[in-house]
Amino acid sequence: MATAELYTEFASAQARGESACYLAWAQGVAADRELLGLLAQLPEPKRQPNLLFAAARYTGIAPGPFADFRAALLASWPQVRSVMMMRRTQTNEAARCAPLLPLLAALPQPLALLEVGASAGLCLYPDRFGYRYGDLPPLAPASGPGAAVISCAIEGPVPVPAALPEVVWRAGIDLNPLDVSNPADVRWLETLIWPEQDDRRRLAAAMALARADPPYLVAGDLNDKIGDVASQAPDDATLVIFHTSVLGYLDAAGRSAFTTTVRDLPGYWISNEIPSAVAFGSLPPSPDPTRLLSVLAQDGRPVAYAGLHGQDLHWFA
């Protein structure tokens, strides 16, 4: 996909209605030959809007009008480029646990969770958050109030659980696991939160959970490591391999290899990915064709559409 088209699509399908700042920035970049020329000098995977905007803010460029962003970006391009080359888009949105929870709670308990593309591992704590689905009574961990309450709008026959799952083992795989005790990694995670999305500031509470009870994170390619890490799960727990917004970063061969491998492993496979990342065949019509939604699936069977940051869940009839 051409870079201008990439930014245009990001503006219309992801930023619209979610961040006025990123909408303006993406539309501006898509029409700016000089900025497109700078991006063209980067490897294709490094031209992503999320990566550019987060790197710009990481170097001190504040949210604001596109004209101000453009001037600041041109003035500090070497620094922004350096961050883009060093970092990856590793959004670790704890609210993505909300779409996963109905599936996790319905599996044989207790659970051993293995997340691929885990970033800092914050989505490995679905049992430690509080949840509010639509106007239903909130769910909270049995040990007391949740570290953060995740709100999720719902539509359709969502099987909202009566209790949270029991998790006895947590592990993750990532090319570059982030460390929530490292100030630079923490600042990168904070910068990946879009402007205007104040509800996503639950990140601090999620990081506190990870600091208090660190997950087992393994550095490496998911296709190289998944079999070995999965074999370390306790035998008396149900293994669940899951991922959210990860497979889109793999090429077709990598996605094919992963799906073949994960289907042969014991336990269950839960995916929450954009439709093009997993071969689902036909899907029900999207509840909002103007937005890019992910598809929630268990063992390759689609069950719902979900907002990319876990903010809404549309269960199939």
mmCIF file of N, CA and C in Angstrom, residues 55-172:
data_model
loop_
_atom_site.group_PDB
_atom_site.id
_atom_site.type_symbol
_atom_site.label_atom_id
_atom_site.label_comp_id
_atom_site.label_asym_id
_atom_site.label_seq_id
_atom_site.Cartn_x
_atom_site.Cartn_y
_atom_site.Cartn_z
ATOM 1 N N ALA A 55 6.259 8.423 17.952
ATOM 2 C CA ALA A 55 7.659 8.837 17.986
ATOM 3 C C ALA A 55 7.772 10.348 18.063
ATOM 4 N N ALA A 56 6.907 11.052 17.327
ATOM 5 C CA ALA A 56 6.930 12.515 17.363
ATOM 6 C C ALA A 56 6.620 13.011 18.771
ATOM 7 N N ARG A 57 5.606 12.459 19.386
ATOM 8 C CA ARG A 57 5.239 12.881 20.743
ATOM 9 C C ARG A 57 6.310 12.467 21.753
ATOM 10 N N TYR A 58 6.942 11.309 21.540
ATOM 11 C CA TYR A 58 8.009 10.850 22.423
ATOM 12 C C TYR A 58 9.172 11.838 22.439
ATOM 13 N N THR A 59 9.423 12.482 21.310
ATOM 14 C CA THR A 59 10.518 13.448 21.228
ATOM 15 C C THR A 59 10.094 14.847 21.655
ATOM 16 N N GLY A 60 8.831 15.018 22.055
ATOM 17 C CA GLY A 60 8.388 16.285 22.603
ATOM 18 C C GLY A 60 7.428 17.083 21.759
ATOM 19 N N ILE A 61 6.981 16.569 20.616
ATOM 20 C CA ILE A 61 6.018 17.272 19.778
ATOM 21 C C ILE A 61 4.627 17.100 20.386
ATOM 22 N N ALA A 62 4.006 18.200 20.743
ATOM 23 C CA ALA A 62 2.729 18.153 21.452
ATOM 24 C C ALA A 62 1.557 18.010 20.485
ATOM 25 N N PRO A 63 0.468 17.367 20.919
ATOM 26 C CA PRO A 63 -0.746 17.337 20.099
ATOM 27 C C PRO A 63 -1.204 18.756 19.782
ATOM 28 N N GLY A 64 -1.697 18.949 18.579
ATOM 29 C CA GLY A 64 -2.133 20.271 18.162
ATOM 30 C C GLY A 64 -2.415 20.302 16.673
ATOM 31 N N PRO A 65 -2.574 21.479 16.095
ATOM 32 C CA PRO A 65 -2.885 21.592 14.662
ATOM 33 C C PRO A 65 -1.801 20.970 13.794
ATOM 34 N N PHE A 66 -2.209 20.529 12.612
ATOM 35 C CA PHE A 66 -1.258 19.875 11.714
ATOM 36 C C PHE A 66 -0.110 20.801 11.333
ATOM 37 N N ALA A 67 -0.372 22.065 11.127
ATOM 38 C CA ALA A 67 0.693 22.987 10.726
ATOM 39 C C ALA A 67 1.802 23.037 11.776
ATOM 40 N N ASP A 68 1.421 23.043 13.052
ATOM 41 C CA ASP A 68 2.421 23.034 14.123
ATOM 42 C C ASP A 68 3.166 21.709 14.159
ATOM 43 N N PHE A 69 2.428 20.626 13.988
ATOM 44 C CA PHE A 69 3.046 19.294 13.957
ATOM 45 C C PHE A 69 4.048 19.207 12.814
ATOM 46 N N ARG A 70 3.662 19.677 11.649
ATOM 47 C CA ARG A 70 4.543 19.590 10.479
ATOM 48 C C ARG A 70 5.842 20.350 10.703
ATOM 49 N N ALA A 71 5.719 21.567 11.208
ATOM 50 C CA ALA A 71 6.917 22.379 11.428
ATOM 51 C C ALA A 71 7.842 21.730 12.449
ATOM 52 N N ALA A 72 7.270 21.222 13.540
ATOM 53 C CA ALA A 72 8.080 20.593 14.573
ATOM 54 C C ALA A 72 8.702 19.291 14.072
ATOM 55 N N LEU A 73 7.961 18.547 13.266
ATOM 56 C CA LEU A 73 8.470 17.281 12.737
ATOM 57 C C LEU A 73 9.659 17.517 11.805
ATOM 58 N N LEU A 74 9.546 18.494 10.925
ATOM 59 C CA LEU A 74 10.657 18.796 10.017
ATOM 60 C C LEU A 74 11.880 19.265 10.801
ATOM 61 N N ALA A 75 11.658 20.030 11.853
ATOM 62 C CA ALA A 75 12.778 20.558 12.631
ATOM 63 C C ALA A 75 13.484 19.470 13.434
ATOM 64 N N SER A 76 12.756 18.423 13.808
ATOM 65 C CA SER A 76 13.340 17.391 14.667
ATOM 66 C C SER A 76 13.331 16.008 14.006
ATOM 67 N N TRP A 77 13.271 15.977 12.676
ATOM 68 C CA TRP A 77 13.160 14.707 11.970
ATOM 69 C C TRP A 77 14.257 13.704 12.336
ATOM 70 N N PRO A 78 15.530 14.079 12.455
ATOM 71 C CA PRO A 78 16.541 13.071 12.817
ATOM 72 C C PRO A 78 16.217 12.352 14.124
ATOM 73 N N GLN A 79 15.741 13.110 15.134
ATOM 74 C CA GLN A 79 15.399 12.480 16.405
ATOM 75 C C GLN A 79 14.166 11.585 16.268
ATOM 76 N N VAL A 80 13.150 12.072 15.553
ATOM 77 C CA VAL A 80 11.933 11.276 15.359
ATOM 78 C C VAL A 80 12.261 10.008 14.573
ATOM 79 N N ARG A 81 13.049 10.156 13.522
ATOM 80 C CA ARG A 81 13.435 8.997 12.716
ATOM 81 C C ARG A 81 14.167 7.966 13.561
ATOM 82 N N SER A 82 15.049 8.419 14.451
ATOM 83 C CA SER A 82 15.795 7.502 15.304
ATOM 84 C C SER A 82 14.857 6.693 16.198
ATOM 85 N N VAL A 83 13.855 7.356 16.774
ATOM 86 C CA VAL A 83 12.893 6.650 17.618
ATOM 87 C C VAL A 83 12.091 5.652 16.786
ATOM 88 N N MET A 84 11.680 6.047 15.596
ATOM 89 C CA MET A 84 10.909 5.146 14.741
ATOM 90 C C MET A 84 11.712 3.899 14.369
ATOM 91 N N MET A 85 13.000 4.061 14.141
ATOM 92 C CA MET A 85 13.826 2.915 13.788
ATOM 93 C C MET A 85 14.085 2.014 14.995
ATOM 94 N N MET A 86 14.123 2.591 16.176
ATOM 95 C CA MET A 86 14.434 1.827 17.384
ATOM 96 C C MET A 86 13.192 1.151 17.968
ATOM 97 N N ARG A 87 12.034 1.806 17.873
ATOM 98 C CA ARG A 87 10.828 1.325 18.534
ATOM 99 C C ARG A 87 9.886 0.623 17.561
ATOM 100 N N ARG A 88 8.901 -0.048 18.142
ATOM 101 C CA ARG A 88 7.813 -0.672 17.387
ATOM 102 C C ARG A 88 6.487 -0.184 17.966
ATOM 103 N N THR A 89 5.427 -0.328 17.179
ATOM 104 C CA THR A 89 4.096 -0.008 17.694
ATOM 105 C C THR A 89 3.674 -1.139 18.618
ATOM 106 N N GLN A 90 3.833 -0.932 19.913
ATOM 107 C CA GLN A 90 3.554 -1.979 20.901
ATOM 108 C C GLN A 90 2.476 -1.528 21.875
ATOM 109 N N THR A 91 1.403 -1.021 21.313
ATOM 110 C CA THR A 91 0.283 -0.590 22.153
ATOM 111 C C THR A 91 -0.131 -1.726 23.075
ATOM 112 N N ASN A 92 -0.160 -1.469 24.370
ATOM 113 C CA ASN A 92 -0.542 -2.494 25.332
ATOM 114 C C ASN A 92 -1.793 -2.025 26.070
ATOM 115 N N GLU A 93 -2.930 -2.092 25.372
ATOM 116 C CA GLU A 93 -4.188 -1.576 25.883
ATOM 117 C C GLU A 93 -4.896 -2.636 26.722
ATOM 118 N N ALA A 94 -4.956 -2.408 28.032
ATOM 119 C CA ALA A 94 -5.586 -3.372 28.935
ATOM 120 C C ALA A 94 -7.055 -3.596 28.612
ATOM 121 N N ALA A 95 -7.726 -2.594 28.028
ATOM 122 C CA ALA A 95 -9.152 -2.739 27.712
ATOM 123 C C ALA A 95 -9.409 -3.811 26.661
ATOM 124 N N ARG A 96 -8.378 -4.256 25.956
ATOM 125 C CA ARG A 96 -8.567 -5.363 25.021
ATOM 126 C C ARG A 96 -8.896 -6.667 25.743
ATOM 127 N N CYS A 97 -8.747 -6.673 27.075
ATOM 128 C CA CYS A 97 -9.185 -7.841 27.843
ATOM 129 C C CYS A 97 -10.704 -7.980 27.834
ATOM 130 N N ALA A 98 -11.430 -6.866 27.656
ATOM 131 C CA ALA A 98 -12.894 -6.919 27.739
ATOM 132 C C ALA A 98 -13.506 -7.837 26.682
ATOM 133 N N PRO A 99 -13.119 -7.760 25.401
ATOM 134 C CA PRO A 99 -13.662 -8.722 24.437
ATOM 135 C C PRO A 99 -13.235 -10.161 24.713
ATOM 136 N N LEU A 100 -12.031 -10.339 25.263
ATOM 137 C CA LEU A 100 -11.540 -11.693 25.524
ATOM 138 C C LEU A 100 -12.259 -12.367 26.684
ATOM 139 N N LEU A 101 -12.700 -11.579 27.653
ATOM 140 C CA LEU A 101 -13.181 -12.129 28.919
ATOM 141 C C LEU A 101 -14.331 -13.133 28.769
ATOM 142 N N PRO A 102 -15.371 -12.859 27.961
ATOM 143 C CA PRO A 102 -16.449 -13.853 27.869
ATOM 144 C C PRO A 102 -15.970 -15.221 27.395
ATOM 145 N N LEU A 103 -14.978 -15.250 26.520
ATOM 146 C CA LEU A 103 -14.440 -16.528 26.058
ATOM 147 C C LEU A 103 -13.573 -17.175 27.136
ATOM 148 N N LEU A 104 -12.722 -16.383 27.776
ATOM 149 C CA LEU A 104 -11.831 -16.927 28.801
ATOM 150 C C LEU A 104 -12.610 -17.515 29.966
ATOM 151 N N ALA A 105 -13.657 -16.825 30.386
ATOM 152 C CA ALA A 105 -14.420 -17.273 31.547
ATOM 153 C C ALA A 105 -15.198 -18.554 31.274
ATOM 154 N N ALA A 106 -15.478 -18.848 29.999
ATOM 155 C CA ALA A 106 -16.266 -20.035 29.648
ATOM 156 C C ALA A 106 -15.412 -21.290 29.483
ATOM 157 N N LEU A 107 -14.101 -21.159 29.538
ATOM 158 C CA LEU A 107 -13.223 -22.305 29.355
ATOM 159 C C LEU A 107 -13.027 -23.057 30.671
ATOM 160 N N PRO A 108 -12.589 -24.315 30.603
ATOM 161 C CA PRO A 108 -12.299 -25.061 31.840
ATOM 162 C C PRO A 108 -11.234 -24.343 32.659
ATOM 163 N N GLN A 109 -11.521 -24.133 33.917
ATOM 164 C CA GLN A 109 -10.621 -23.393 34.804
ATOM 165 C C GLN A 109 -9.734 -24.375 35.594
ATOM 166 N N PRO A 110 -8.561 -23.946 36.071
ATOM 167 C CA PRO A 110 -7.931 -22.636 35.898
ATOM 168 C C PRO A 110 -7.227 -22.538 34.547
ATOM 169 N N LEU A 111 -6.751 -21.316 34.228
ATOM 170 C CA LEU A 111 -6.167 -21.046 32.927
ATOM 171 C C LEU A 111 -4.663 -20.787 33.015
ATOM 172 N N ALA A 112 -3.971 -21.201 31.966
ATOM 173 C CA ALA A 112 -2.579 -20.831 31.738
ATOM 174 C C ALA A 112 -2.569 -19.980 30.477
ATOM 175 N N LEU A 113 -2.261 -18.703 30.605
ATOM 176 C CA LEU A 113 -2.355 -17.770 29.482
ATOM 177 C C LEU A 113 -1.007 -17.562 28.816
ATOM 178 N N LEU A 114 -0.995 -17.671 27.497
ATOM 179 C CA LEU A 114 0.190 -17.383 26.697
ATOM 180 C C LEU A 114 -0.200 -16.384 25.621
ATOM 181 N N GLU A 115 0.327 -15.175 25.723
ATOM 182 C CA GLU A 115 0.020 -14.128 24.748
ATOM 183 C C GLU A 115 1.183 -13.965 23.790
ATOM 184 N N VAL A 116 0.903 -13.988 22.491
ATOM 185 C CA VAL A 116 1.933 -13.699 21.492
ATOM 186 C C VAL A 116 1.788 -12.244 21.069
ATOM 187 N N GLY A 117 2.923 -11.557 20.928
ATOM 188 C CA GLY A 117 2.896 -10.120 20.719
ATOM 189 C C GLY A 117 2.489 -9.422 21.994
ATOM 190 N N ALA A 118 3.125 -9.792 23.112
ATOM 191 C CA ALA A 118 2.634 -9.391 24.439
ATOM 192 C C ALA A 118 3.022 -7.982 24.845
ATOM 193 N N SER A 119 3.966 -7.337 24.170
ATOM 194 C CA SER A 119 4.449 -6.021 24.578
ATOM 195 C C SER A 119 4.964 -6.111 26.016
ATOM 196 N N ALA A 120 4.337 -5.405 26.961
ATOM 197 C CA ALA A 120 4.754 -5.492 28.366
ATOM 198 C C ALA A 120 3.947 -6.527 29.141
ATOM 199 N N GLY A 121 3.024 -7.216 28.466
ATOM 200 C CA GLY A 121 2.250 -8.267 29.123
ATOM 201 C C GLY A 121 1.041 -7.798 29.903
ATOM 202 N N LEU A 122 0.572 -6.577 29.652
ATOM 203 C CA LEU A 122 -0.517 -6.035 30.467
ATOM 204 C C LEU A 122 -1.851 -6.728 30.217
ATOM 205 N N CYS A 123 -2.021 -7.362 29.063
ATOM 206 C CA CYS A 123 -3.273 -8.081 28.800
ATOM 207 C C CYS A 123 -3.259 -9.498 29.372
ATOM 208 N N LEU A 124 -2.198 -9.839 30.112
ATOM 209 C CA LEU A 124 -2.138 -11.139 30.766
ATOM 210 C C LEU A 124 -2.815 -11.141 32.136
ATOM 211 N N TYR A 125 -3.518 -10.050 32.460
ATOM 212 C CA TYR A 125 -4.159 -9.923 33.766
ATOM 213 C C TYR A 125 -5.674 -9.728 33.651
ATOM 214 N N PRO A 126 -6.361 -10.507 32.827
ATOM 215 C CA PRO A 126 -7.809 -10.295 32.682
ATOM 216 C C PRO A 126 -8.582 -10.552 33.970
ATOM 217 N N ASP A 127 -7.999 -11.303 34.889
ATOM 218 C CA ASP A 127 -8.638 -11.608 36.161
ATOM 219 C C ASP A 127 -8.404 -10.547 37.220
ATOM 220 N N ARG A 128 -7.590 -9.544 36.912
ATOM 221 C CA ARG A 128 -7.225 -8.544 37.912
ATOM 222 C C ARG A 128 -7.909 -7.196 37.686
ATOM 223 N N PHE A 129 -8.644 -7.059 36.579
ATOM 224 C CA PHE A 129 -9.342 -5.810 36.291
ATOM 225 C C PHE A 129 -10.808 -5.920 36.679
ATOM 226 N N GLY A 130 -11.444 -4.757 36.850
ATOM 227 C CA GLY A 130 -12.886 -4.693 36.966
ATOM 228 C C GLY A 130 -13.471 -4.397 35.590
ATOM 229 N N TYR A 131 -14.721 -4.797 35.367
ATOM 230 C CA TYR A 131 -15.350 -4.631 34.047
ATOM 231 C C TYR A 131 -16.764 -4.083 34.203
ATOM 232 N N ARG A 132 -17.144 -3.262 33.242
ATOM 233 C CA ARG A 132 -18.515 -2.782 33.163
ATOM 234 C C ARG A 132 -18.969 -2.936 31.717
ATOM 235 N N TYR A 133 -19.835 -3.929 31.473
ATOM 236 C CA TYR A 133 -20.352 -4.182 30.129
ATOM 237 C C TYR A 133 -21.705 -3.509 29.980
ATOM 238 N N GLY A 134 -21.770 -2.492 29.141
ATOM 239 C CA GLY A 134 -23.017 -1.782 28.957
ATOM 240 C C GLY A 134 -23.550 -1.277 30.290
ATOM 241 N N ASP A 135 -24.848 -1.523 30.540
ATOM 242 C CA ASP A 135 -25.445 -1.091 31.816
ATOM 243 C C ASP A 135 -25.626 -2.264 32.782
ATOM 244 N N LEU A 136 -24.894 -3.361 32.552
ATOM 245 C CA LEU A 136 -24.978 -4.516 33.438
ATOM 246 C C LEU A 136 -24.196 -4.255 34.724
ATOM 247 N N PRO A 137 -24.489 -4.984 35.801
ATOM 248 C CA PRO A 137 -23.728 -4.809 37.043
ATOM 249 C C PRO A 137 -22.242 -5.055 36.797
ATOM 250 N N PRO A 138 -21.386 -4.281 37.424
ATOM 251 C CA PRO A 138 -19.947 -4.433 37.191
ATOM 252 C C PRO A 138 -19.405 -5.734 37.768
ATOM 253 N N LEU A 139 -18.312 -6.190 37.172
ATOM 254 C CA LEU A 139 -17.578 -7.346 37.668
ATOM 255 C C LEU A 139 -16.313 -6.846 38.349
ATOM 256 N N ALA A 140 -15.941 -7.452 39.461
ATOM 257 C CA ALA A 140 -14.721 -7.061 40.156
ATOM 258 C C ALA A 140 -13.998 -8.314 40.617
ATOM 259 N N PRO A 141 -12.677 -8.274 40.727
ATOM 260 C CA PRO A 141 -11.932 -9.431 41.230
ATOM 261 C C PRO A 141 -12.407 -9.835 42.615
ATOM 262 N N ALA A 142 -12.374 -11.145 42.910
ATOM 263 C CA ALA A 142 -12.866 -11.659 44.194
ATOM 264 C C ALA A 142 -12.084 -11.102 45.376
ATOM 265 N N SER A 143 -10.819 -10.731 45.134
ATOM 266 C CA SER A 143 -9.980 -10.261 46.217
ATOM 267 C C SER A 143 -10.249 -8.814 46.601
ATOM 268 N N GLY A 144 -11.104 -8.124 45.831
ATOM 269 C CA GLY A 144 -11.393 -6.733 46.145
ATOM 270 C C GLY A 144 -11.557 -5.917 44.888
ATOM 271 N N PRO A 145 -11.605 -4.595 45.007
ATOM 272 C CA PRO A 145 -11.799 -3.728 43.844
ATOM 273 C C PRO A 145 -10.708 -3.928 42.810
ATOM 274 N N GLY A 146 -11.073 -3.842 41.537
ATOM 275 C CA GLY A 146 -10.094 -3.977 40.479
ATOM 276 C C GLY A 146 -9.126 -2.814 40.455
ATOM 277 N N ALA A 147 -7.938 -3.056 39.919
ATOM 278 C CA ALA A 147 -6.952 -1.988 39.798
ATOM 279 C C ALA A 147 -7.442 -0.930 38.828
ATOM 280 N N ALA A 148 -8.278 -1.320 37.905
ATOM 281 C CA ALA A 148 -8.872 -0.392 36.949
ATOM 282 C C ALA A 148 -10.185 -0.998 36.491
ATOM 283 N N VAL A 149 -11.158 -0.160 36.177
ATOM 284 C CA VAL A 149 -12.436 -0.637 35.663
ATOM 285 C C VAL A 149 -12.481 -0.359 34.173
ATOM 286 N N ILE A 150 -12.699 -1.400 33.402
ATOM 287 C CA ILE A 150 -12.750 -1.306 31.948
ATOM 288 C C ILE A 150 -14.206 -1.274 31.519
ATOM 289 N N SER A 151 -14.589 -0.238 30.803
ATOM 290 C CA SER A 151 -15.956 -0.123 30.292
ATOM 291 C C SER A 151 -15.994 -0.578 28.843
ATOM 292 N N CYS A 152 -17.011 -1.359 28.507
ATOM 293 C CA CYS A 152 -17.141 -1.896 27.156
ATOM 294 C C CYS A 152 -18.615 -1.857 26.751
ATOM 295 N N ALA A 153 -18.922 -1.107 25.705
ATOM 296 C CA ALA A 153 -20.277 -1.101 25.165
ATOM 297 C C ALA A 153 -20.540 -2.439 24.485
ATOM 298 N N ILE A 154 -21.751 -2.964 24.616
ATOM 299 C CA ILE A 154 -22.051 -4.276 24.055
ATOM 300 C C ILE A 154 -23.303 -4.226 23.195
ATOM 301 N N GLU A 155 -23.331 -5.139 22.241
ATOM 302 C CA GLU A 155 -24.474 -5.292 21.345
ATOM 303 C C GLU A 155 -24.600 -6.769 21.005
ATOM 304 N N GLY A 156 -25.824 -7.282 20.999
ATOM 305 C CA GLY A 156 -26.038 -8.688 20.697
ATOM 306 C C GLY A 156 -25.949 -9.553 21.935
ATOM 307 N N PRO A 157 -26.030 -10.869 21.764
ATOM 308 C CA PRO A 157 -26.090 -11.795 22.903
ATOM 309 C C PRO A 157 -24.705 -12.071 23.509
ATOM 310 N N VAL A 158 -24.064 -11.042 24.010
ATOM 311 C CA VAL A 158 -22.741 -11.206 24.617
ATOM 312 C C VAL A 158 -22.863 -12.076 25.870
ATOM 313 N N PRO A 159 -22.125 -13.185 25.966
ATOM 314 C CA PRO A 159 -22.204 -14.047 27.157
ATOM 315 C C PRO A 159 -21.353 -13.482 28.293
ATOM 316 N N VAL A 160 -21.819 -12.370 28.855
ATOM 317 C CA VAL A 160 -21.071 -11.721 29.938
ATOM 318 C C VAL A 160 -20.997 -12.687 31.116
ATOM 319 N N PRO A 161 -19.797 -12.977 31.604
ATOM 320 C CA PRO A 161 -19.682 -13.966 32.682
ATOM 321 C C PRO A 161 -20.150 -13.420 34.023
ATOM 322 N N ALA A 162 -20.496 -14.330 34.906
ATOM 323 C CA ALA A 162 -20.897 -13.946 36.260
ATOM 324 C C ALA A 162 -19.687 -13.799 37.173
ATOM 325 N N ALA A 163 -18.563 -14.378 36.762
ATOM 326 C CA ALA A 163 -17.349 -14.313 37.574
ATOM 327 C C ALA A 163 -16.143 -14.246 36.647
ATOM 328 N N LEU A 164 -15.052 -13.761 37.181
ATOM 329 C CA LEU A 164 -13.824 -13.646 36.403
ATOM 330 C C LEU A 164 -13.104 -14.994 36.345
ATOM 331 N N PRO A 165 -12.285 -15.192 35.308
ATOM 332 C CA PRO A 165 -11.556 -16.465 35.212
ATOM 333 C C PRO A 165 -10.475 -16.577 36.291
ATOM 334 N N GLU A 166 -10.012 -17.797 36.497
ATOM 335 C CA GLU A 166 -8.903 -18.046 37.418
ATOM 336 C C GLU A 166 -7.643 -18.289 36.591
ATOM 337 N N VAL A 167 -6.646 -17.471 36.780
ATOM 338 C CA VAL A 167 -5.408 -17.574 36.010
ATOM 339 C C VAL A 167 -4.281 -17.984 36.945
ATOM 340 N N VAL A 168 -3.581 -19.071 36.610
ATOM 341 C CA VAL A 168 -2.513 -19.574 37.478
ATOM 342 C C VAL A 168 -1.135 -19.479 36.822
ATOM 343 N N TRP A 169 -1.087 -19.094 35.553
ATOM 344 C CA TRP A 169 0.198 -18.996 34.837
ATOM 345 C C TRP A 169 0.051 -17.964 33.740
ATOM 346 N N ARG A 170 1.054 -17.087 33.603
ATOM 347 C CA ARG A 170 1.011 -16.017 32.606
ATOM 348 C C ARG A 170 2.357 -15.950 31.898
ATOM 349 N N ALA A 171 2.318 -16.006 30.577
ATOM 350 C CA ALA A 171 3.552 -15.922 29.801
ATOM 351 C C ALA A 171 3.279 -15.159 28.515
ATOM 352 N N GLY A 172 4.313 -14.538 27.980
ATOM 353 C CA GLY A 172 4.171 -13.783 26.742
ATOM 354 C C GLY A 172 5.404 -13.895 25.878
#
